[in-house]
mmCIF file with all atom_site columns, C-alpha atoms in Angstrom:
data_model
loop_
_atom_site.group_PDB
_atom_site.id
_atom_site.type_symbol
_atom_site.label_atom_id
_atom_site.label_alt_id
_atom_site.label_comp_id
_atom_site.label_asym_id
_atom_site.label_entity_id
_atom_site.label_seq_id
_atom_site.pdbx_PDB_ins_code
_atom_site.Cartn_x
_atom_site.Cartn_y
_atom_site.Cartn_z
_atom_site.occupancy
_atom_site.B_iso_or_equiv
_atom_site.pdbx_formal_charge
_atom_site.auth_seq_id
_atom_site.auth_comp_id
_atom_site.auth_asym_id
_atom_site.auth_atom_id
_atom_site.pdbx_PDB_model_num
ATOM 1   C CA . UNK T 1 1   ? 9.599  50.764 -53.671 1.00 41.00 ? 1   UNK T CA 1
ATOM 2   C CA . UNK T 1 2   ? 8.017  52.654 -56.465 1.00 43.00 ? 2   UNK T CA 1
ATOM 3   C CA . UNK T 1 3   ? 8.516  56.206 -57.405 1.00 41.00 ? 3   UNK T CA 1
ATOM 4   C CA . UNK T 1 4   ? 5.721  58.853 -57.561 1.00 53.00 ? 4   UNK T CA 1
ATOM 5   C CA . UNK T 1 5   ? 4.238  59.943 -60.842 1.00 61.00 ? 5   UNK T CA 1
ATOM 6   C CA . UNK T 1 6   ? 7.018  62.377 -61.687 1.00 86.00 ? 6   UNK T CA 1
ATOM 7   C CA . UNK T 1 7   ? 8.273  61.236 -65.090 1.00 90.00 ? 7   UNK T CA 1
ATOM 8   C CA . UNK T 1 8   ? 11.911 62.420 -64.434 1.00 92.00 ? 8   UNK T CA 1
ATOM 9   C CA . UNK T 1 9   ? 12.165 60.570 -61.184 1.00 95.00 ? 9   UNK T CA 1
ATOM 10  C CA . UNK T 1 10  ? 10.688 57.466 -62.534 1.00 94.00 ? 10  UNK T CA 1
ATOM 11  C CA . UNK T 1 11  ? 13.348 57.608 -65.447 1.00 94.00 ? 11  UNK T CA 1
ATOM 12  C CA . UNK T 1 12  ? 16.181 58.420 -62.851 1.00 96.00 ? 12  UNK T CA 1
ATOM 13  C CA . UNK T 1 13  ? 15.289 55.421 -60.727 1.00 96.00 ? 13  UNK T CA 1
ATOM 14  C CA . UNK T 1 14  ? 15.126 52.942 -63.768 1.00 95.00 ? 14  UNK T CA 1
ATOM 15  C CA . UNK T 1 15  ? 18.190 54.292 -65.495 1.00 96.00 ? 15  UNK T CA 1
ATOM 16  C CA . UNK T 1 16  ? 21.330 52.284 -65.899 1.00 97.00 ? 16  UNK T CA 1
ATOM 17  C CA . UNK T 1 17  ? 23.982 53.440 -63.341 1.00 96.00 ? 17  UNK T CA 1
ATOM 18  C CA . UNK T 1 18  ? 26.138 55.230 -65.956 1.00 96.00 ? 18  UNK T CA 1
ATOM 19  C CA . UNK T 1 19  ? 23.102 57.149 -67.285 1.00 96.00 ? 19  UNK T CA 1
ATOM 20  C CA . UNK T 1 20  ? 21.983 58.152 -63.758 1.00 96.00 ? 20  UNK T CA 1
ATOM 21  C CA . UNK T 1 21  ? 25.587 59.060 -62.820 1.00 97.00 ? 21  UNK T CA 1
ATOM 22  C CA . UNK T 1 22  ? 25.896 61.392 -65.896 1.00 95.00 ? 22  UNK T CA 1
ATOM 23  C CA . UNK T 1 23  ? 22.616 63.204 -64.834 1.00 94.00 ? 23  UNK T CA 1
ATOM 24  C CA . UNK T 1 24  ? 23.919 63.597 -61.417 1.00 96.00 ? 24  UNK T CA 1
ATOM 25  C CA . UNK T 1 25  ? 27.314 64.874 -62.596 1.00 93.00 ? 25  UNK T CA 1
ATOM 26  C CA . UNK T 1 26  ? 25.263 67.551 -64.521 1.00 89.00 ? 26  UNK T CA 1
ATOM 27  C CA . UNK T 1 27  ? 23.764 68.691 -61.270 1.00 92.00 ? 27  UNK T CA 1
ATOM 28  C CA . UNK T 1 28  ? 26.803 68.590 -58.970 1.00 95.00 ? 28  UNK T CA 1
ATOM 29  C CA . UNK T 1 29  ? 30.401 67.880 -59.697 1.00 94.00 ? 29  UNK T CA 1
ATOM 30  C CA . UNK T 1 30  ? 31.150 66.232 -56.312 1.00 97.00 ? 30  UNK T CA 1
ATOM 31  C CA . UNK T 1 31  ? 31.786 62.475 -56.844 1.00 97.00 ? 31  UNK T CA 1
ATOM 32  C CA . UNK T 1 32  ? 30.937 61.750 -53.139 1.00 98.00 ? 32  UNK T CA 1
ATOM 33  C CA . UNK T 1 33  ? 27.594 63.432 -53.433 1.00 98.00 ? 33  UNK T CA 1
ATOM 34  C CA . UNK T 1 34  ? 26.761 61.500 -56.686 1.00 98.00 ? 34  UNK T CA 1
ATOM 35  C CA . UNK T 1 35  ? 27.799 58.196 -55.222 1.00 98.00 ? 35  UNK T CA 1
ATOM 36  C CA . UNK T 1 36  ? 25.555 58.761 -52.172 1.00 97.00 ? 36  UNK T CA 1
ATOM 37  C CA . UNK T 1 37  ? 22.566 59.732 -54.351 1.00 98.00 ? 37  UNK T CA 1
ATOM 38  C CA . UNK T 1 38  ? 23.112 56.678 -56.621 1.00 97.00 ? 38  UNK T CA 1
ATOM 39  C CA . UNK T 1 39  ? 23.499 54.208 -53.749 1.00 97.00 ? 39  UNK T CA 1
ATOM 40  C CA . UNK T 1 40  ? 20.059 55.272 -52.288 1.00 96.00 ? 40  UNK T CA 1
ATOM 41  C CA . UNK T 1 41  ? 18.061 54.638 -55.457 1.00 96.00 ? 41  UNK T CA 1
ATOM 42  C CA . UNK T 1 42  ? 15.056 53.949 -56.042 1.00 96.00 ? 42  UNK T CA 1
ATOM 43  C CA . UNK T 1 43  ? 13.445 57.024 -54.498 1.00 96.00 ? 43  UNK T CA 1
ATOM 44  C CA . UNK T 1 44  ? 9.674  56.918 -53.528 1.00 95.00 ? 44  UNK T CA 1
ATOM 45  C CA . UNK T 1 45  ? 9.258  60.497 -54.440 1.00 95.00 ? 45  UNK T CA 1
ATOM 46  C CA . UNK T 1 46  ? 11.120 63.737 -55.016 1.00 95.00 ? 46  UNK T CA 1
ATOM 47  C CA . UNK T 1 47  ? 11.039 64.845 -51.383 1.00 95.00 ? 47  UNK T CA 1
ATOM 48  C CA . UNK T 1 48  ? 12.972 61.668 -50.456 1.00 96.00 ? 48  UNK T CA 1
ATOM 49  C CA . UNK T 1 49  ? 15.590 62.424 -53.119 1.00 97.00 ? 49  UNK T CA 1
ATOM 50  C CA . UNK T 1 50  ? 16.023 65.952 -51.953 1.00 97.00 ? 50  UNK T CA 1
ATOM 51  C CA . UNK T 1 51  ? 16.335 64.864 -48.320 1.00 97.00 ? 51  UNK T CA 1
ATOM 52  C CA . UNK T 1 52  ? 19.031 62.301 -49.229 1.00 98.00 ? 52  UNK T CA 1
ATOM 53  C CA . UNK T 1 53  ? 20.751 65.108 -51.248 1.00 98.00 ? 53  UNK T CA 1
ATOM 54  C CA . UNK T 1 54  ? 20.703 67.385 -48.208 1.00 98.00 ? 54  UNK T CA 1
ATOM 55  C CA . UNK T 1 55  ? 22.265 64.760 -46.068 1.00 98.00 ? 55  UNK T CA 1
ATOM 56  C CA . UNK T 1 56  ? 24.984 64.116 -48.586 1.00 98.00 ? 56  UNK T CA 1
ATOM 57  C CA . UNK T 1 57  ? 25.787 67.736 -48.948 1.00 98.00 ? 57  UNK T CA 1
ATOM 58  C CA . UNK T 1 58  ? 26.030 68.028 -45.189 1.00 97.00 ? 58  UNK T CA 1
ATOM 59  C CA . UNK T 1 59  ? 28.689 65.234 -45.139 1.00 97.00 ? 59  UNK T CA 1
ATOM 60  C CA . UNK T 1 60  ? 30.809 66.592 -47.856 1.00 97.00 ? 60  UNK T CA 1
ATOM 61  C CA . UNK T 1 61  ? 34.482 67.198 -46.698 1.00 95.00 ? 61  UNK T CA 1
ATOM 62  C CA . UNK T 1 62  ? 36.583 70.172 -47.761 1.00 93.00 ? 62  UNK T CA 1
ATOM 63  C CA . UNK T 1 63  ? 38.016 68.372 -50.813 1.00 95.00 ? 63  UNK T CA 1
ATOM 64  C CA . UNK T 1 64  ? 34.456 67.334 -51.829 1.00 96.00 ? 64  UNK T CA 1
ATOM 65  C CA . UNK T 1 65  ? 33.232 70.869 -51.597 1.00 95.00 ? 65  UNK T CA 1
ATOM 66  C CA . UNK T 1 66  ? 36.208 72.099 -53.620 1.00 94.00 ? 66  UNK T CA 1
ATOM 67  C CA . UNK T 1 67  ? 35.373 69.488 -56.297 1.00 96.00 ? 67  UNK T CA 1
ATOM 68  C CA . UNK T 1 68  ? 31.805 70.682 -56.576 1.00 95.00 ? 68  UNK T CA 1
ATOM 69  C CA . UNK T 1 69  ? 32.799 74.491 -56.583 1.00 92.00 ? 69  UNK T CA 1
ATOM 70  C CA . UNK T 1 70  ? 35.424 74.000 -59.256 1.00 89.00 ? 70  UNK T CA 1
ATOM 71  C CA . UNK T 1 71  ? 32.678 73.335 -61.844 1.00 87.00 ? 71  UNK T CA 1
ATOM 72  C CA . UNK T 1 72  ? 30.839 76.651 -61.090 1.00 83.00 ? 72  UNK T CA 1
ATOM 73  C CA . UNK T 1 73  ? 31.768 79.628 -63.314 1.00 77.00 ? 73  UNK T CA 1
ATOM 74  C CA . UNK T 1 74  ? 31.943 83.120 -61.594 1.00 76.00 ? 74  UNK T CA 1
ATOM 75  C CA . UNK T 1 75  ? 28.780 85.195 -61.191 1.00 76.00 ? 75  UNK T CA 1
ATOM 76  C CA . UNK T 1 76  ? 28.423 87.282 -64.187 1.00 69.00 ? 76  UNK T CA 1
ATOM 77  C CA . UNK T 1 77  ? 30.272 85.189 -66.443 1.00 67.00 ? 77  UNK T CA 1
ATOM 78  C CA . UNK T 1 78  ? 28.129 82.168 -67.312 1.00 59.00 ? 78  UNK T CA 1
ATOM 79  C CA . UNK T 1 79  ? 29.461 79.447 -69.447 1.00 64.00 ? 79  UNK T CA 1
ATOM 80  C CA . UNK T 1 80  ? 29.412 80.597 -73.083 1.00 68.00 ? 80  UNK T CA 1
ATOM 81  C CA . UNK T 1 81  ? 26.743 78.844 -75.049 1.00 69.00 ? 81  UNK T CA 1
ATOM 82  C CA . UNK T 1 82  ? 25.149 77.202 -72.016 1.00 67.00 ? 82  UNK T CA 1
ATOM 83  C CA . UNK T 1 83  ? 21.572 78.285 -71.779 1.00 63.00 ? 83  UNK T CA 1
ATOM 84  C CA . UNK T 1 84  ? 21.234 76.813 -68.264 1.00 60.00 ? 84  UNK T CA 1
ATOM 85  C CA . UNK T 1 85  ? 24.101 78.745 -67.066 1.00 64.00 ? 85  UNK T CA 1
ATOM 86  C CA . UNK T 1 86  ? 22.677 81.978 -68.475 1.00 62.00 ? 86  UNK T CA 1
ATOM 87  C CA . UNK T 1 87  ? 19.252 81.144 -67.147 1.00 66.00 ? 87  UNK T CA 1
ATOM 88  C CA . UNK T 1 88  ? 20.669 80.592 -63.639 1.00 67.00 ? 88  UNK T CA 1
ATOM 89  C CA . UNK T 1 89  ? 22.557 83.822 -63.714 1.00 66.00 ? 89  UNK T CA 1
ATOM 90  C CA . UNK T 1 90  ? 19.855 85.878 -65.535 1.00 71.00 ? 90  UNK T CA 1
ATOM 91  C CA . UNK T 1 91  ? 19.937 88.540 -62.740 1.00 75.00 ? 91  UNK T CA 1
ATOM 92  C CA . UNK T 1 92  ? 23.380 89.769 -63.915 1.00 79.00 ? 92  UNK T CA 1
ATOM 93  C CA . UNK T 1 93  ? 22.369 89.775 -67.589 1.00 79.00 ? 93  UNK T CA 1
ATOM 94  C CA . UNK T 1 94  ? 20.768 93.220 -67.715 1.00 83.00 ? 94  UNK T CA 1
ATOM 95  C CA . UNK T 1 95  ? 22.818 94.871 -65.064 1.00 88.00 ? 95  UNK T CA 1
ATOM 96  C CA . UNK T 1 96  ? 24.357 98.191 -65.728 1.00 93.00 ? 96  UNK T CA 1
ATOM 97  C CA . UNK T 1 97  ? 28.044 98.116 -66.865 1.00 91.00 ? 97  UNK T CA 1
ATOM 98  C CA . UNK T 1 98  ? 29.163 99.698 -63.497 1.00 95.00 ? 98  UNK T CA 1
ATOM 99  C CA . UNK T 1 99  ? 27.417 97.072 -61.519 1.00 94.00 ? 99  UNK T CA 1
ATOM 100 C CA . UNK T 1 100 ? 28.925 94.322 -63.615 1.00 90.00 ? 100 UNK T CA 1
ATOM 101 C CA . UNK T 1 101 ? 32.336 95.806 -63.223 1.00 92.00 ? 101 UNK T CA 1
ATOM 102 C CA . UNK T 1 102 ? 31.839 96.116 -59.472 1.00 95.00 ? 102 UNK T CA 1
ATOM 103 C CA . UNK T 1 103 ? 30.713 92.493 -59.360 1.00 92.00 ? 103 UNK T CA 1
ATOM 104 C CA . UNK T 1 104 ? 33.730 91.309 -61.236 1.00 91.00 ? 104 UNK T CA 1
ATOM 105 C CA . UNK T 1 105 ? 35.924 93.182 -58.689 1.00 94.00 ? 105 UNK T CA 1
ATOM 106 C CA . UNK T 1 106 ? 34.192 91.872 -55.740 1.00 95.00 ? 106 UNK T CA 1
ATOM 107 C CA . UNK T 1 107 ? 34.103 88.279 -57.078 1.00 93.00 ? 107 UNK T CA 1
ATOM 108 C CA . UNK T 1 108 ? 37.802 88.348 -57.860 1.00 94.00 ? 108 UNK T CA 1
ATOM 109 C CA . UNK T 1 109 ? 38.665 89.670 -54.416 1.00 96.00 ? 109 UNK T CA 1
ATOM 110 C CA . UNK T 1 110 ? 36.428 87.001 -52.881 1.00 97.00 ? 110 UNK T CA 1
ATOM 111 C CA . UNK T 1 111 ? 38.170 84.259 -55.033 1.00 95.00 ? 111 UNK T CA 1
ATOM 112 C CA . UNK T 1 112 ? 41.705 85.505 -53.973 1.00 96.00 ? 112 UNK T CA 1
ATOM 113 C CA . UNK T 1 113 ? 40.753 85.418 -50.282 1.00 97.00 ? 113 UNK T CA 1
ATOM 114 C CA . UNK T 1 114 ? 38.890 82.081 -50.223 1.00 96.00 ? 114 UNK T CA 1
ATOM 115 C CA . UNK T 1 115 ? 40.565 80.170 -53.163 1.00 93.00 ? 115 UNK T CA 1
ATOM 116 C CA . UNK T 1 116 ? 37.203 79.414 -54.926 1.00 93.00 ? 116 UNK T CA 1
ATOM 117 C CA . UNK T 1 117 ? 34.378 81.097 -56.834 1.00 92.00 ? 117 UNK T CA 1
ATOM 118 C CA . UNK T 1 118 ? 31.639 83.045 -54.956 1.00 95.00 ? 118 UNK T CA 1
ATOM 119 C CA . UNK T 1 119 ? 28.853 80.424 -54.862 1.00 94.00 ? 119 UNK T CA 1
ATOM 120 C CA . UNK T 1 120 ? 25.313 81.580 -54.485 1.00 93.00 ? 120 UNK T CA 1
ATOM 121 C CA . UNK T 1 121 ? 21.811 80.285 -55.458 1.00 91.00 ? 121 UNK T CA 1
ATOM 122 C CA . UNK T 1 122 ? 21.570 82.971 -58.230 1.00 86.00 ? 122 UNK T CA 1
ATOM 123 C CA . UNK T 1 123 ? 18.317 82.189 -60.044 1.00 78.00 ? 123 UNK T CA 1
ATOM 124 C CA . UNK T 1 124 ? 15.630 84.785 -59.001 1.00 85.00 ? 124 UNK T CA 1
ATOM 125 C CA . UNK T 1 125 ? 18.173 87.092 -57.531 1.00 89.00 ? 125 UNK T CA 1
ATOM 126 C CA . UNK T 1 126 ? 18.844 90.607 -59.020 1.00 92.00 ? 126 UNK T CA 1
ATOM 127 C CA . UNK T 1 127 ? 22.355 91.811 -59.669 1.00 92.00 ? 127 UNK T CA 1
ATOM 128 C CA . UNK T 1 128 ? 22.109 93.966 -56.716 1.00 95.00 ? 128 UNK T CA 1
ATOM 129 C CA . UNK T 1 129 ? 21.093 91.182 -54.276 1.00 95.00 ? 129 UNK T CA 1
ATOM 130 C CA . UNK T 1 130 ? 24.119 89.136 -55.631 1.00 93.00 ? 130 UNK T CA 1
ATOM 131 C CA . UNK T 1 131 ? 26.428 92.130 -55.121 1.00 95.00 ? 131 UNK T CA 1
ATOM 132 C CA . UNK T 1 132 ? 25.213 92.745 -51.705 1.00 97.00 ? 132 UNK T CA 1
ATOM 133 C CA . UNK T 1 133 ? 25.610 89.102 -50.770 1.00 97.00 ? 133 UNK T CA 1
ATOM 134 C CA . UNK T 1 134 ? 29.299 89.038 -51.916 1.00 97.00 ? 134 UNK T CA 1
ATOM 135 C CA . UNK T 1 135 ? 29.894 92.273 -50.008 1.00 97.00 ? 135 UNK T CA 1
ATOM 136 C CA . UNK T 1 136 ? 28.484 90.726 -46.716 1.00 97.00 ? 136 UNK T CA 1
ATOM 137 C CA . UNK T 1 137 ? 30.295 87.320 -47.282 1.00 98.00 ? 137 UNK T CA 1
ATOM 138 C CA . UNK T 1 138 ? 33.809 88.600 -48.272 1.00 97.00 ? 138 UNK T CA 1
ATOM 139 C CA . UNK T 1 139 ? 34.373 89.592 -44.561 1.00 97.00 ? 139 UNK T CA 1
ATOM 140 C CA . UNK T 1 140 ? 33.608 86.101 -43.366 1.00 98.00 ? 140 UNK T CA 1
ATOM 141 C CA . UNK T 1 141 ? 36.217 83.864 -41.694 1.00 97.00 ? 141 UNK T CA 1
ATOM 142 C CA . UNK T 1 142 ? 37.024 81.059 -44.079 1.00 96.00 ? 142 UNK T CA 1
ATOM 143 C CA . UNK T 1 143 ? 35.391 78.351 -41.771 1.00 95.00 ? 143 UNK T CA 1
ATOM 144 C CA . UNK T 1 144 ? 32.267 80.291 -41.617 1.00 97.00 ? 144 UNK T CA 1
ATOM 145 C CA . UNK T 1 145 ? 32.163 80.999 -45.373 1.00 96.00 ? 145 UNK T CA 1
ATOM 146 C CA . UNK T 1 146 ? 32.774 77.251 -46.033 1.00 95.00 ? 146 UNK T CA 1
ATOM 147 C CA . UNK T 1 147 ? 29.563 76.531 -44.255 1.00 96.00 ? 147 UNK T CA 1
ATOM 148 C CA . UNK T 1 148 ? 27.619 79.074 -46.184 1.00 97.00 ? 148 UNK T CA 1
ATOM 149 C CA . UNK T 1 149 ? 28.983 77.677 -49.352 1.00 97.00 ? 149 UNK T CA 1
ATOM 150 C CA . UNK T 1 150 ? 27.737 74.283 -48.220 1.00 97.00 ? 150 UNK T CA 1
ATOM 151 C CA . UNK T 1 151 ? 24.331 75.683 -47.722 1.00 97.00 ? 151 UNK T CA 1
ATOM 152 C CA . UNK T 1 152 ? 24.269 77.380 -51.136 1.00 96.00 ? 152 UNK T CA 1
ATOM 153 C CA . UNK T 1 153 ? 25.460 74.192 -52.801 1.00 97.00 ? 153 UNK T CA 1
ATOM 154 C CA . UNK T 1 154 ? 22.676 72.344 -51.213 1.00 97.00 ? 154 UNK T CA 1
ATOM 155 C CA . UNK T 1 155 ? 20.114 74.801 -52.446 1.00 95.00 ? 155 UNK T CA 1
ATOM 156 C CA . UNK T 1 156 ? 21.547 74.677 -55.896 1.00 93.00 ? 156 UNK T CA 1
ATOM 157 C CA . UNK T 1 157 ? 21.382 70.805 -55.868 1.00 95.00 ? 157 UNK T CA 1
ATOM 158 C CA . UNK T 1 158 ? 17.744 70.917 -54.633 1.00 95.00 ? 158 UNK T CA 1
ATOM 159 C CA . UNK T 1 159 ? 16.666 73.047 -57.346 1.00 90.00 ? 159 UNK T CA 1
ATOM 160 C CA . UNK T 1 160 ? 18.431 71.097 -60.009 1.00 91.00 ? 160 UNK T CA 1
ATOM 161 C CA . UNK T 1 161 ? 17.346 67.796 -58.570 1.00 94.00 ? 161 UNK T CA 1
ATOM 162 C CA . UNK T 1 162 ? 13.678 69.014 -58.484 1.00 92.00 ? 162 UNK T CA 1
ATOM 163 C CA . UNK T 1 163 ? 14.007 69.895 -62.300 1.00 90.00 ? 163 UNK T CA 1
ATOM 164 C CA . UNK T 1 164 ? 15.339 66.346 -62.970 1.00 92.00 ? 164 UNK T CA 1
ATOM 165 C CA . UNK T 1 165 ? 12.471 64.709 -61.025 1.00 92.00 ? 165 UNK T CA 1
ATOM 166 C CA . UNK T 1 166 ? 9.690  66.582 -63.132 1.00 88.00 ? 166 UNK T CA 1
ATOM 167 C CA . UNK T 1 167 ? 11.408 66.554 -66.533 1.00 81.00 ? 167 UNK T CA 1
ATOM 168 C CA . UNK T 1 168 ? 8.613  65.491 -69.062 1.00 72.00 ? 168 UNK T CA 1
ATOM 169 C CA . UNK T 1 169 ? 8.819  62.014 -70.663 1.00 57.00 ? 169 UNK T CA 1
ATOM 170 C CA . UNK T 1 170 ? 9.552  63.751 -74.142 1.00 49.00 ? 170 UNK T CA 1
ATOM 171 C CA . UNK T 1 171 ? 12.940 64.660 -72.804 1.00 42.00 ? 171 UNK T CA 1
ATOM 172 C CA . UNK T 1 172 ? 15.477 61.846 -72.957 1.00 41.00 ? 172 UNK T CA 1
ATOM 173 C CA . UNK T 1 173 ? 16.854 60.705 -69.693 1.00 42.00 ? 173 UNK T CA 1
ATOM 174 C CA . UNK T 1 174 ? 20.396 61.333 -71.108 1.00 40.00 ? 174 UNK T CA 1
ATOM 175 C CA . UNK T 1 175 ? 19.685 65.000 -71.955 1.00 41.00 ? 175 UNK T CA 1
ATOM 176 C CA . UNK T 1 176 ? 20.862 67.130 -68.958 1.00 41.00 ? 176 UNK T CA 1
ATOM 177 C CA . UNK T 1 177 ? 18.429 69.702 -67.750 1.00 39.00 ? 177 UNK T CA 1
ATOM 178 C CA . UNK T 1 178 ? 21.181 71.460 -65.821 1.00 38.00 ? 178 UNK T CA 1
ATOM 179 C CA . UNK T 1 179 ? 25.011 71.754 -65.764 1.00 36.00 ? 179 UNK T CA 1
ATOM 180 C CA . UNK T 1 180 ? 27.373 72.000 -63.125 1.00 36.00 ? 180 UNK T CA 1
ATOM 181 C CA . UNK T 1 181 ? 28.881 74.914 -64.705 1.00 36.00 ? 181 UNK T CA 1
ATOM 182 C CA . UNK T 1 182 ? 26.497 77.432 -63.416 1.00 38.00 ? 182 UNK T CA 1
ATOM 183 C CA . UNK T 1 183 ? 25.733 79.238 -60.184 1.00 42.00 ? 183 UNK T CA 1
ATOM 184 C CA . UNK T 1 184 ? 22.546 77.718 -59.120 1.00 41.00 ? 184 UNK T CA 1
ATOM 185 C CA . UNK T 1 185 ? 19.101 78.709 -58.328 1.00 37.00 ? 185 UNK T CA 1
ATOM 186 C CA . UNK T 1 186 ? 16.852 80.301 -55.701 1.00 35.00 ? 186 UNK T CA 1
ATOM 187 C CA . UNK T 1 187 ? 15.574 77.829 -53.072 1.00 36.00 ? 187 UNK T CA 1
ATOM 188 C CA . UNK T 1 188 ? 12.508 75.936 -53.995 1.00 36.00 ? 188 UNK T CA 1
#
């Protein structure tokens, strides 16, 4: 099986297990997810990689989801000094102070209710869209919200894996293109 012409996917397929695992850890903090992605290498193309990721996310148990979510900072509070985290949460950067304060209040209430950060594919979303989403979701039953979180995590992983697959050859394979300490991106 050979990979398509995407340079990042070619490097990922050829990387030693430790290097490939480090790249996956930068994408998602779930060990179960990373083990499944590693076990299926090499990938013919990015679509196969994304399909395997979707299936792995669908199989994550509650502890695996909690492990993945623990690496995500709250919306509006990206990891300091992390340009990827800032990029993925760009929609909150220029929000007015009152909206940022409201978002903080809402996300803290969400975290109190569900026991984890509010997880959403944030890249491409405005501050208002993120606020509206947390307003809608805070009333969900925990089991329903857990499935929404699973869907959001899947979208985040897809976007990050797609970036990994197309990373130009000039970027060393060990240089992470994303970090787990961000809120994700809009669906591809």
